[in-house]
Amino acid sequence: MKNIVIVGGGAGGLELATYLGNTLGRKKRANVILNDRNQTHLWKPLLHELATGALDDGVEALSYRAHAHNHHFHFEQGAMVGLNRQHKYVELSPVYGEDGDMIVVSRRIPYDYLVIAIGSKSNDFNTKGVAENCIFLDNPAQAMRFQQKMLELFLKLRENQALDDIGEEESKQQLAEDGHINIAIVGAGATGVELSAELYNAAEHLSSYGYGEIDSSRLKVTLIEAGPRILPALPERISNDATEELSKLGVKVKTNTMIVEADKKCLITKEGSQIPADLMVWSAGIRTSSITQNFDGLEINRINQLVVKKTLQTTEDDTIFAMGDCCFFMQDDGTPIPPKAQAAHQMAGFCAKNIIALFEGKPLKEFKYNDKGSLVSLSEFTAFGALGGKLTGGSSMTIEGKIAQWMYISLYRMHQAALHGCFKTGLIIVVGRLNRFLRPALKLH
Ligand SMILES: Cc1cc2nc3c(=O)[nH]c(=O)nc-3n(C[C@H](O)[C@H](O)[C@H](O)COP(=O)(O)OP(=O)(O)OC[C@H]3O[C@@H](n4cnc5c(N)ncnc54)[C@H](O)[C@@H]3O)c2cc1C
C-alpha cells in the first residue's frame, strides 16, 4: 500500500488528511499519515480570540489522534526537520514531555506522495528588538502567553488603584501610563484590527472576573501601520469605516508609521519618536519557517515559501505537493495567491482530487483560486467585508454589520464541515449556542 504523508495539520492539512482518510484510507487503498508538531489543532484565525479569552480552547481544540482514529488515517507527532527525496522519507524531530524527557525519538517516515502544509509565521523583517520584546500570534502557546501577560497587567492596574485609595503612591507598579494599560499592535491587517477590537470586548467583561472597577476606558490600544491605511487588502471604503469604528472603541490608529526598533517598554519609529507600551504585539507580514531551506533542494522564494506548479506539485519534485500559506503559487494575473484560510481550504479540496487522480492514473488538473473576498470581524461590535468571485457573479460588493458577522463565522463553519461533516457541524453550532448561556463570556486562565 502506498504512503501519503501530509505534514502540517492546520487549516488546509487537516482537511486534506480527513478527506483522504475518509476515501483512500477507509477503503485501504492508501496509508494516510498526518504529521504535526503539536497534539491538537486550533483553527488559526481564532488565535486572537484565544489571546483575549473570548474563546475556550478546551472546547474548540481538536485532538489529532482522536480525529485520525475516526477518519481512517494515522497521526505522527514531531516537527518535520528534514527531507530525503532520493530515499523518499521525511525526518521528524523527537517529542519531549513536560519535564524535558524525550518521549518519542526522532523518526523517518517513508512516503510515496508527500504534501507539505506547514503554514507561515510572523515576519519581523529582522527589525531590531522585535523577537525579544514583542509577542507574535502564530500558535496557541503564543496566544496564551499574550493572555497571561494581559491579565498580569490588569491585575497590576487593580493593585495600583487599591494603593491609590490608601495613599500608598510609592508602592505602585510601573505602567507606561498611570491608570491605564497600553497595548501597541504593529500591523493593521486583519489580525491587528481584529485583535484591537477583541481587546475592548474583553476589557468590558473583566470587572465581573474580580479585576475591580475596570472597564474598557482603562485600556489604550495603539494600532500601527506603515502604509497609508489600515486593512490594505480591503477596499478603501471599508478601511475608512473600520478606522472610524475602531476610533469609537478607543483605538488610536497610527498610519504611515514605520517601526524600526522594539525596546522593552516602547516601539521606536523611523522618525525616532517613541510609542510607549506595556505589551507589544507584532503582526506585520508573514514568512514560512526557514526549515524549508533543509528540504533537499526544493525551490523556495525569498520568504521561504515552496514554489509550486499549477497542479500544486513542487517545481522540483512531482511526488511532493505544497499548499496553504507555505506555498508560492503565481496566478495568471501575475499576483501570488494570498495567505488566507479560504485559499488553504480550497487547496485542500483540490489537492485531494489531484492525489486521487494520481492513484487512478488520470491527468492532474490545474488549481484556480476563487477569491470570495475578505472579511474582518470587530469582535461582538461589527464586521466588514468585500465579497467577490463566483459569490457575487464577478463584481465586488461590500458588506458590514450582522450579515458580515454571519459570513465571517461561516468561514469557520466550512472548516468544521470539512472535518466533521454537516450533521455534526450542525450539532456543534447548537452546543455553541447553548454554551453562550452556560459558560462565562471569557475563559481567563
Ligand atoms: C490571528 C490570525 C487571524 C487570521 N484571520 C484570518 C481570517 O479572518 N481569514 C482568513 O482567510 N485567514 C486568516 N488568517 C490566516 C489563516 O489563519 C492562514 O492563512 C491559514 O491558517 C493557513 O492555513 P495552512 O494550513 O497553510 O497553515 P496553518 O493553519 O498555519 O497550519 C500549519 C500547521 O503546520 C504545523 N507545522 C508547522 N511547522 C511544522 C513542522 N516543521 N513540522 C510539522 N508540523 C508543522 C503547525 O503546527 C500547524 O498545525 C489569520 C491568521 C492569524 C494568525
Coordinates of C-alpha atoms and ligand atoms in Angstrom, one line a residue:
M1 CA 0.0 0.0 0.0
K2 CA 1.3 3.5 -0.9
N3 CA 2.1 6.0 1.9
I4 CA 0.6 9.5 1.6
V5 CA 2.3 11.8 4.2
I6 CA 0.8 15.2 5.0
V7 CA 3.0 17.5 7.0
G8 CA 1.1 20.2 8.9
G9 CA -2.4 19.7 10.3
G10 CA -3.7 23.3 10.0
A11 CA -6.5 24.9 8.1
G12 CA -5.5 23.1 4.9
G13 CA -3.6 20.0 6.0
L14 CA -6.1 18.6 8.5
E15 CA -8.9 19.0 5.9
L16 CA -6.8 17.1 3.4
A17 CA -5.9 14.3 5.8
T18 CA -9.6 13.9 6.7
Y19 CA -10.7 13.8 3.1
L20 CA -8.0 11.3 2.0
G21 CA -8.6 9.2 5.2
N22 CA -12.3 9.0 4.5
T23 CA -11.7 8.0 0.9
L24 CA -8.4 6.2 0.2
G25 CA -7.7 5.3 3.9
R26 CA -11.2 3.9 4.6
K27 CA -11.0 1.6 1.5
K28 CA -7.4 0.6 2.5
R29 CA -6.2 1.9 -0.9
A30 CA -3.5 4.1 0.8
N31 CA -1.9 4.6 4.2
V32 CA -2.6 8.2 5.0
I33 CA -0.3 9.7 7.7
L34 CA -0.7 13.2 9.1
N35 CA 2.2 14.8 10.9
D36 CA 2.1 17.9 13.1
R37 CA 4.5 19.2 15.7
N38 CA 1.5 19.7 18.1
Q39 CA -1.0 17.3 19.6
T40 CA -4.1 19.4 19.0
H41 CA -5.5 21.6 16.2
L42 CA -7.0 25.0 16.6
W43 CA -8.1 26.9 13.5
K44 CA -5.5 29.7 13.3
P45 CA -7.9 32.6 12.6
L46 CA -9.3 32.0 16.1
L47 CA -6.0 32.8 17.8
H48 CA -6.8 36.5 18.6
E49 CA -9.9 35.3 20.4
L50 CA -7.9 32.8 22.3
A51 CA -5.5 35.6 23.2
T52 CA -8.2 37.7 24.8
G53 CA -10.1 34.8 26.4
A54 CA -13.1 35.2 24.1
L55 CA -12.5 31.6 23.0
D56 CA -12.2 28.4 25.1
D57 CA -9.5 26.2 23.6
G58 CA -10.7 23.3 25.8
V59 CA -13.9 23.4 23.7
E60 CA -12.6 24.4 20.2
A61 CA -9.3 22.5 20.0
L62 CA -9.3 19.1 18.3
S63 CA -7.1 16.1 19.2
Y64 CA -5.3 14.9 16.1
R65 CA -5.1 11.3 17.4
A66 CA -8.9 11.0 18.1
H67 CA -9.7 12.7 14.8
A68 CA -7.3 10.3 12.9
H69 CA -8.9 7.3 14.6
N70 CA -12.4 8.4 13.5
H71 CA -11.3 9.3 9.9
H72 CA -9.1 6.3 8.9
F73 CA -5.7 8.0 9.0
H74 CA -2.6 7.8 11.3
F75 CA -1.1 10.6 13.3
E76 CA 2.6 11.2 13.9
Q77 CA 3.7 13.9 16.3
G78 CA 7.0 15.8 15.8
A79 CA 8.3 18.7 13.8
M80 CA 9.5 17.9 10.2
V81 CA 13.2 18.9 10.2
G82 CA 14.5 17.3 7.0
L83 CA 13.6 15.6 3.8
N84 CA 15.4 13.0 1.7
R85 CA 14.0 12.9 -1.8
Q86 CA 16.2 10.1 -3.1
H87 CA 15.1 7.7 -0.4
K88 CA 11.7 9.3 0.0
Y89 CA 11.4 10.0 3.7
V90 CA 10.7 12.9 5.9
E91 CA 12.7 13.3 9.1
L92 CA 10.8 14.2 12.3
S93 CA 12.3 15.7 15.5
P94 CA 11.9 13.9 18.8
V95 CA 8.9 14.7 21.0
Y96 CA 9.7 15.9 24.6
G97 CA 7.4 15.8 27.6
E98 CA 6.6 18.4 30.2
D99 CA 9.7 17.7 32.2
G100 CA 12.0 17.7 29.2
D101 CA 12.2 13.9 28.9
M102 CA 12.4 12.6 25.4
I103 CA 9.1 10.7 24.9
V104 CA 9.3 9.9 21.2
V105 CA 12.7 9.6 19.4
S106 CA 13.4 11.2 16.0
R107 CA 12.0 9.2 13.1
R108 CA 12.0 8.8 9.4
I109 CA 8.6 8.5 7.8
P110 CA 8.7 7.0 4.3
Y111 CA 6.3 8.5 1.7
D112 CA 5.2 7.8 -1.9
Y113 CA 3.4 11.1 -2.1
L114 CA 4.2 14.0 0.3
V115 CA 2.1 17.1 0.9
I116 CA 3.7 20.0 2.8
A117 CA 1.3 22.3 4.6
I118 CA 3.3 23.8 7.4
G119 CA 1.7 27.3 7.1
S120 CA 3.5 30.5 7.9
K121 CA 4.6 32.7 10.9
S122 CA 5.0 36.4 11.6
N123 CA 7.7 38.2 9.7
D124 CA 9.6 40.6 11.8
F125 CA 11.8 41.6 8.8
N126 CA 14.8 41.4 11.2
T127 CA 13.6 44.5 13.0
K128 CA 15.8 45.2 16.0
G129 CA 14.4 44.0 19.3
V130 CA 11.1 42.6 17.9
A131 CA 11.8 38.9 18.6
E132 CA 12.9 39.7 22.2
N133 CA 10.2 42.3 23.1
C134 CA 7.1 41.7 21.1
I135 CA 4.6 38.8 21.1
F136 CA 3.6 37.1 17.9
L137 CA 0.3 35.4 17.4
D138 CA 1.4 32.4 15.4
N139 CA 0.2 29.5 17.6
P140 CA -1.9 28.7 20.6
A141 CA 1.1 28.8 23.0
Q142 CA 1.9 32.4 21.9
A143 CA -1.8 33.4 22.2
M144 CA -1.9 32.0 25.8
R145 CA 1.3 33.9 26.6
F146 CA -0.4 37.1 25.4
Q147 CA -3.4 36.3 27.6
Q148 CA -1.3 35.7 30.6
K149 CA 0.6 39.0 30.2
M150 CA -2.6 40.9 29.6
L151 CA -4.1 39.5 32.8
E152 CA -1.0 40.4 34.8
L153 CA -1.3 43.9 33.5
F154 CA -4.9 44.3 34.5
L155 CA -4.0 42.8 38.0
K156 CA -1.3 45.4 38.3
L157 CA -3.8 48.1 37.4
R158 CA -6.2 46.9 40.0
E159 CA -3.5 46.8 42.7
N160 CA -2.4 50.3 41.7
Q161 CA -6.0 51.5 42.1
A162 CA -6.1 49.9 45.6
L163 CA -2.8 51.5 46.6
D164 CA -4.1 54.9 45.3
D165 CA -7.1 54.5 47.5
I166 CA -5.0 54.1 50.6
G167 CA -2.5 56.8 49.5
E168 CA 0.5 54.4 49.1
E169 CA 1.7 56.0 45.8
E170 CA 5.3 54.8 46.2
S171 CA 4.4 51.1 46.2
K172 CA 2.6 51.3 42.9
Q173 CA 3.9 49.2 40.0
Q174 CA 5.1 51.0 36.9
L175 CA 2.9 51.1 33.9
A176 CA 3.6 53.0 30.6
E177 CA 0.8 55.5 31.7
D178 CA -0.6 55.8 35.2
G179 CA -4.1 54.4 35.5
H180 CA -4.1 52.7 32.0
I181 CA -2.9 49.6 30.2
N182 CA -1.2 50.5 26.9
I183 CA -1.1 47.8 24.3
A184 CA 0.6 48.5 20.9
I185 CA -0.1 46.3 17.9
V186 CA 2.2 46.6 14.9
G187 CA 0.5 45.8 11.6
A188 CA -3.1 46.8 10.7
G189 CA -4.0 43.8 8.6
A190 CA -6.9 41.6 9.6
T191 CA -5.0 40.1 12.7
G192 CA -4.1 43.5 14.1
V193 CA -7.5 45.0 13.5
E194 CA -9.4 42.0 14.9
L195 CA -7.2 41.8 18.0
S196 CA -7.7 45.5 18.7
A197 CA -11.4 45.2 18.8
E198 CA -11.3 41.9 20.7
L199 CA -9.3 43.6 23.5
Y200 CA -12.0 46.2 24.0
N201 CA -14.6 43.4 24.2
A202 CA -12.5 41.5 26.8
A203 CA -11.9 44.7 28.9
E204 CA -15.6 45.3 29.1
H205 CA -16.1 41.9 30.8
L206 CA -13.1 42.0 33.2
S207 CA -14.8 43.6 36.2
S208 CA -17.1 40.5 36.5
Y209 CA -13.9 38.4 36.9
G210 CA -12.6 40.0 40.0
Y211 CA -10.5 42.7 38.4
G212 CA -12.2 45.5 40.3
E213 CA -13.7 48.6 38.7
I214 CA -12.0 48.1 35.4
D215 CA -13.7 48.7 32.0
S216 CA -12.5 49.5 28.5
S217 CA -11.8 53.2 29.4
R218 CA -8.7 51.8 31.2
L219 CA -7.4 50.3 28.0
K220 CA -5.4 52.2 25.4
V221 CA -4.7 50.3 22.2
T222 CA -2.4 51.8 19.5
L223 CA -2.6 50.2 16.1
I224 CA 0.4 51.0 14.0
E225 CA 0.6 50.6 10.2
A226 CA 3.5 51.5 7.9
G227 CA 1.2 52.1 4.9
P228 CA -1.3 54.9 4.4
R229 CA -4.4 53.0 5.6
I230 CA -5.5 50.0 7.7
L231 CA -6.7 46.8 6.0
P232 CA -4.7 47.4 2.8
A233 CA -6.2 44.2 1.3
L234 CA -9.7 45.5 1.5
P235 CA -11.3 48.4 -0.4
E236 CA -10.6 51.9 0.9
R237 CA -14.2 52.5 1.9
I238 CA -14.0 49.5 4.3
S239 CA -10.7 50.6 5.7
N240 CA -12.2 54.1 6.4
D241 CA -15.3 52.6 8.1
A242 CA -13.2 50.2 10.1
T243 CA -10.9 53.1 11.2
E244 CA -13.9 55.1 12.4
E245 CA -15.4 52.1 14.2
L246 CA -12.0 51.4 16.0
S247 CA -11.6 55.0 16.9
K248 CA -15.1 54.9 18.5
L249 CA -13.9 52.0 20.6
G250 CA -10.9 54.0 21.7
V251 CA -8.2 52.5 19.4
K252 CA -5.5 55.1 18.4
V253 CA -4.8 54.3 14.7
K254 CA -1.4 55.5 13.5
T255 CA -0.8 55.1 9.8
N256 CA 2.3 56.0 7.8
T257 CA 4.3 54.9 10.8
M258 CA 7.3 52.6 10.3
I259 CA 8.7 50.8 13.3
V260 CA 12.4 50.3 13.2
E261 CA 13.1 49.0 16.7
A262 CA 11.3 47.5 19.7
D263 CA 12.6 48.2 23.1
K264 CA 11.5 46.6 26.4
K265 CA 8.9 49.3 27.0
C266 CA 8.4 51.1 23.7
L267 CA 8.4 51.0 20.0
I268 CA 10.7 53.4 18.1
T269 CA 9.6 54.9 14.8
K270 CA 11.7 55.7 11.7
E271 CA 11.5 59.4 12.7
G272 CA 12.9 58.5 16.1
S273 CA 9.8 59.0 18.2
Q274 CA 8.8 56.5 20.9
I275 CA 5.5 54.8 21.4
P276 CA 5.4 53.5 25.0
A277 CA 3.5 50.3 25.7
D278 CA 3.1 47.7 28.4
L279 CA 2.6 45.0 25.9
M280 CA 3.6 44.9 22.2
V281 CA 2.3 42.6 19.5
W282 CA 3.9 42.2 16.1
S283 CA 1.5 41.1 13.3
A284 CA 3.0 42.8 10.2
G285 CA 3.6 40.3 7.4
I286 CA 4.3 36.6 7.2
R287 CA 7.0 34.2 6.1
T288 CA 7.4 30.5 6.1
S289 CA 9.8 28.8 8.5
S290 CA 13.4 28.7 7.3
I291 CA 13.2 24.9 7.8
T292 CA 12.2 24.7 4.1
Q293 CA 15.8 25.5 3.3
N294 CA 16.6 22.0 4.5
F295 CA 14.1 20.4 2.2
D296 CA 16.6 18.7 -0.1
G297 CA 16.7 21.3 -2.9
L298 CA 13.0 22.1 -3.2
E299 CA 12.7 25.6 -4.8
I300 CA 11.8 28.3 -2.3
N301 CA 11.2 32.1 -2.6
R302 CA 12.6 34.9 -0.5
I303 CA 10.2 34.3 2.3
N304 CA 10.9 30.5 2.3
Q305 CA 7.6 29.5 0.6
L306 CA 7.8 26.4 -1.6
V307 CA 7.3 27.3 -5.2
V308 CA 4.6 25.2 -6.8
K309 CA 3.2 24.5 -10.3
K310 CA -0.4 25.0 -11.2
T311 CA -1.1 21.4 -10.1
L312 CA 0.3 22.3 -6.6
Q313 CA 3.2 20.0 -7.2
T314 CA 6.6 21.5 -6.2
T315 CA 8.6 22.6 -9.2
E316 CA 11.5 20.2 -8.4
D317 CA 9.6 17.0 -7.5
D318 CA 6.3 15.8 -8.8
T319 CA 5.7 13.4 -5.9
I320 CA 5.8 16.4 -3.5
F321 CA 2.9 18.9 -3.2
A322 CA 2.8 22.1 -1.2
M323 CA -0.4 24.0 -0.2
G324 CA -1.7 26.8 2.0
D325 CA 0.4 29.6 3.4
C326 CA 3.7 27.7 2.9
C327 CA 3.3 27.6 -0.9
F328 CA 4.1 30.2 -3.5
F329 CA 1.6 30.0 -6.3
M330 CA 1.7 32.6 -9.1
Q331 CA -1.7 33.3 -10.7
D332 CA -2.2 34.1 -14.4
D333 CA -2.7 37.8 -13.5
G334 CA 0.8 37.9 -12.0
T335 CA -0.3 38.0 -8.4
P336 CA 0.5 35.3 -5.8
I337 CA -2.4 33.6 -4.0
P338 CA -2.7 35.4 -0.7
P339 CA -2.0 33.5 2.6
K340 CA -5.6 33.1 3.7
A341 CA -7.7 30.3 5.3
Q342 CA -10.1 30.3 2.3
A343 CA -7.1 29.6 0.0
A344 CA -5.9 26.8 2.3
H345 CA -9.4 25.4 2.3
Q346 CA -9.8 25.4 -1.5
M347 CA -6.3 24.0 -2.0
A348 CA -7.0 21.1 0.4
G349 CA -10.1 20.0 -1.6
F350 CA -8.2 20.4 -4.9
C351 CA -5.0 18.6 -3.7
A352 CA -7.1 15.7 -2.5
K353 CA -8.7 15.3 -6.0
N354 CA -5.3 15.5 -7.7
I355 CA -3.8 12.9 -5.4
I356 CA -6.8 10.6 -6.1
A357 CA -6.2 11.3 -9.8
L358 CA -2.6 10.1 -9.4
F359 CA -3.9 6.9 -7.8
E360 CA -6.2 6.3 -10.7
G361 CA -3.6 7.2 -13.4
K362 CA -5.7 10.2 -14.5
P363 CA -4.1 13.5 -15.6
L364 CA -3.8 16.2 -12.9
K365 CA -5.9 19.4 -13.0
E366 CA -4.7 23.0 -12.6
F367 CA -5.7 24.9 -9.5
K368 CA -7.7 28.1 -9.9
Y369 CA -8.2 30.3 -6.8
N370 CA -11.7 31.6 -6.4
D371 CA -11.2 34.7 -4.3
K372 CA -14.5 35.1 -2.5
G373 CA -13.4 38.3 -0.8
S374 CA -12.2 39.3 2.6
L375 CA -13.9 39.6 5.9
V376 CA -12.8 41.2 9.1
S377 CA -14.6 41.0 12.4
L378 CA -14.5 43.7 15.1
S379 CA -15.4 41.2 17.8
E380 CA -19.1 41.5 19.1
F381 CA -19.3 45.0 17.7
T382 CA -19.5 44.6 14.0
A383 CA -17.8 43.1 10.9
F384 CA -16.8 44.3 7.4
G385 CA -16.2 42.5 4.2
A386 CA -15.7 42.8 0.5
L387 CA -17.2 39.9 -1.5
G388 CA -16.1 38.9 -4.9
G389 CA -15.6 35.9 -7.2
K390 CA -18.4 33.5 -8.1
L391 CA -20.3 34.6 -4.9
T392 CA -21.3 37.9 -6.5
G393 CA -21.1 37.0 -10.2
G394 CA -17.6 38.5 -10.5
S395 CA -18.5 42.0 -9.4
S396 CA -17.3 43.3 -6.0
M397 CA -19.7 44.1 -3.2
T398 CA -19.0 45.5 0.3
I399 CA -21.0 44.3 3.4
E400 CA -21.0 45.2 7.1
G401 CA -22.8 44.6 10.3
K402 CA -24.8 41.4 11.1
I403 CA -24.6 39.9 7.6
A404 CA -20.8 40.4 7.5
Q405 CA -20.5 38.9 11.0
W406 CA -22.5 35.9 9.9
M407 CA -20.4 35.4 6.8
Y408 CA -17.2 35.7 8.8
I409 CA -18.4 32.9 11.1
S410 CA -19.4 30.8 8.1
L411 CA -15.7 30.5 7.0
Y412 CA -15.0 28.6 10.3
R413 CA -18.2 26.6 9.8
M414 CA -16.9 25.5 6.4
H415 CA -13.7 24.3 8.0
Q416 CA -15.7 22.4 10.7
A417 CA -17.9 20.9 8.0
A418 CA -14.8 19.7 6.1
L419 CA -13.6 18.0 9.3
H420 CA -16.8 16.7 10.8
G421 CA -19.4 16.6 8.1
C422 CA -22.5 18.8 8.0
F423 CA -24.6 16.9 10.6
K424 CA -22.0 17.0 13.3
T425 CA -21.2 20.7 12.5
G426 CA -24.9 21.5 12.9
L427 CA -24.8 19.8 16.4
I428 CA -21.6 21.8 17.3
I429 CA -23.4 25.0 16.4
V430 CA -26.4 24.1 18.7
V431 CA -24.0 23.3 21.5
G432 CA -22.1 26.5 20.9
R433 CA -25.3 28.5 21.2
L434 CA -26.2 26.7 24.5
N435 CA -22.7 27.4 25.8
R436 CA -23.3 31.1 25.4
F437 CA -25.8 30.8 28.2
L438 CA -24.0 28.1 30.2
R439 CA -20.4 29.3 30.1
P440 CA -18.8 32.6 31.1
A441 CA -18.1 35.1 28.4
L442 CA -14.3 34.9 28.8
K443 CA -12.0 32.0 29.6
L444 CA -9.2 33.6 31.6
H445 CA -6.7 31.1 33.0
Ligands
LIG1 C1 -4.7 35.8 14.3 C2 -4.9 35.4 12.9 C3 -6.1 35.7 12.3 C4 -6.4 35.3 11.0 N1 -7.6 35.6 10.4 C5 -7.9 35.1 9.2 C6 -9.2 35.4 8.6 O1 -10.0 36.0 9.2 N2 -9.4 34.9 7.3 C7 -8.5 34.2 6.6 O2 -8.8 33.8 5.5 N3 -7.3 33.9 7.1 C8 -7.0 34.4 8.4 N4 -5.7 34.2 8.9 C9 -4.7 33.4 8.1 C10 -5.0 31.9 8.2 O3 -5.0 31.5 9.5 C11 -4.0 31.1 7.4 O4 -3.9 31.6 6.1 C12 -4.3 29.6 7.4 O5 -4.3 29.1 8.7 C13 -3.2 28.9 6.5 O6 -3.5 27.5 6.6 P1 -2.3 26.5 6.4 O7 -3.0 25.1 6.5 O8 -1.5 26.8 5.3 O9 -1.4 26.7 7.7 P2 -1.8 26.7 9.3 O10 -3.2 26.7 9.5 O11 -0.9 27.7 9.9 O12 -1.3 25.2 9.7 C14 0.1 24.9 9.7 C15 0.3 23.6 10.5 O13 1.6 23.1 10.3 C16 2.2 22.8 11.6 N5 3.6 22.9 11.4 C17 4.4 24.0 11.2 N6 5.6 23.6 11.0 C18 5.7 22.3 11.1 C19 6.8 21.3 11.0 N7 8.0 21.7 10.8 N8 6.5 20.0 11.2 C20 5.2 19.6 11.5 N9 4.2 20.5 11.5 C21 4.4 21.8 11.4 C22 1.6 23.8 12.6 O14 1.6 23.2 13.9 C23 0.1 23.9 12.0 O15 -0.7 23.0 12.6 C24 -5.4 34.6 10.2 C25 -4.2 34.3 10.8 C26 -3.9 34.7 12.1 C27 -2.6 34.4 12.7

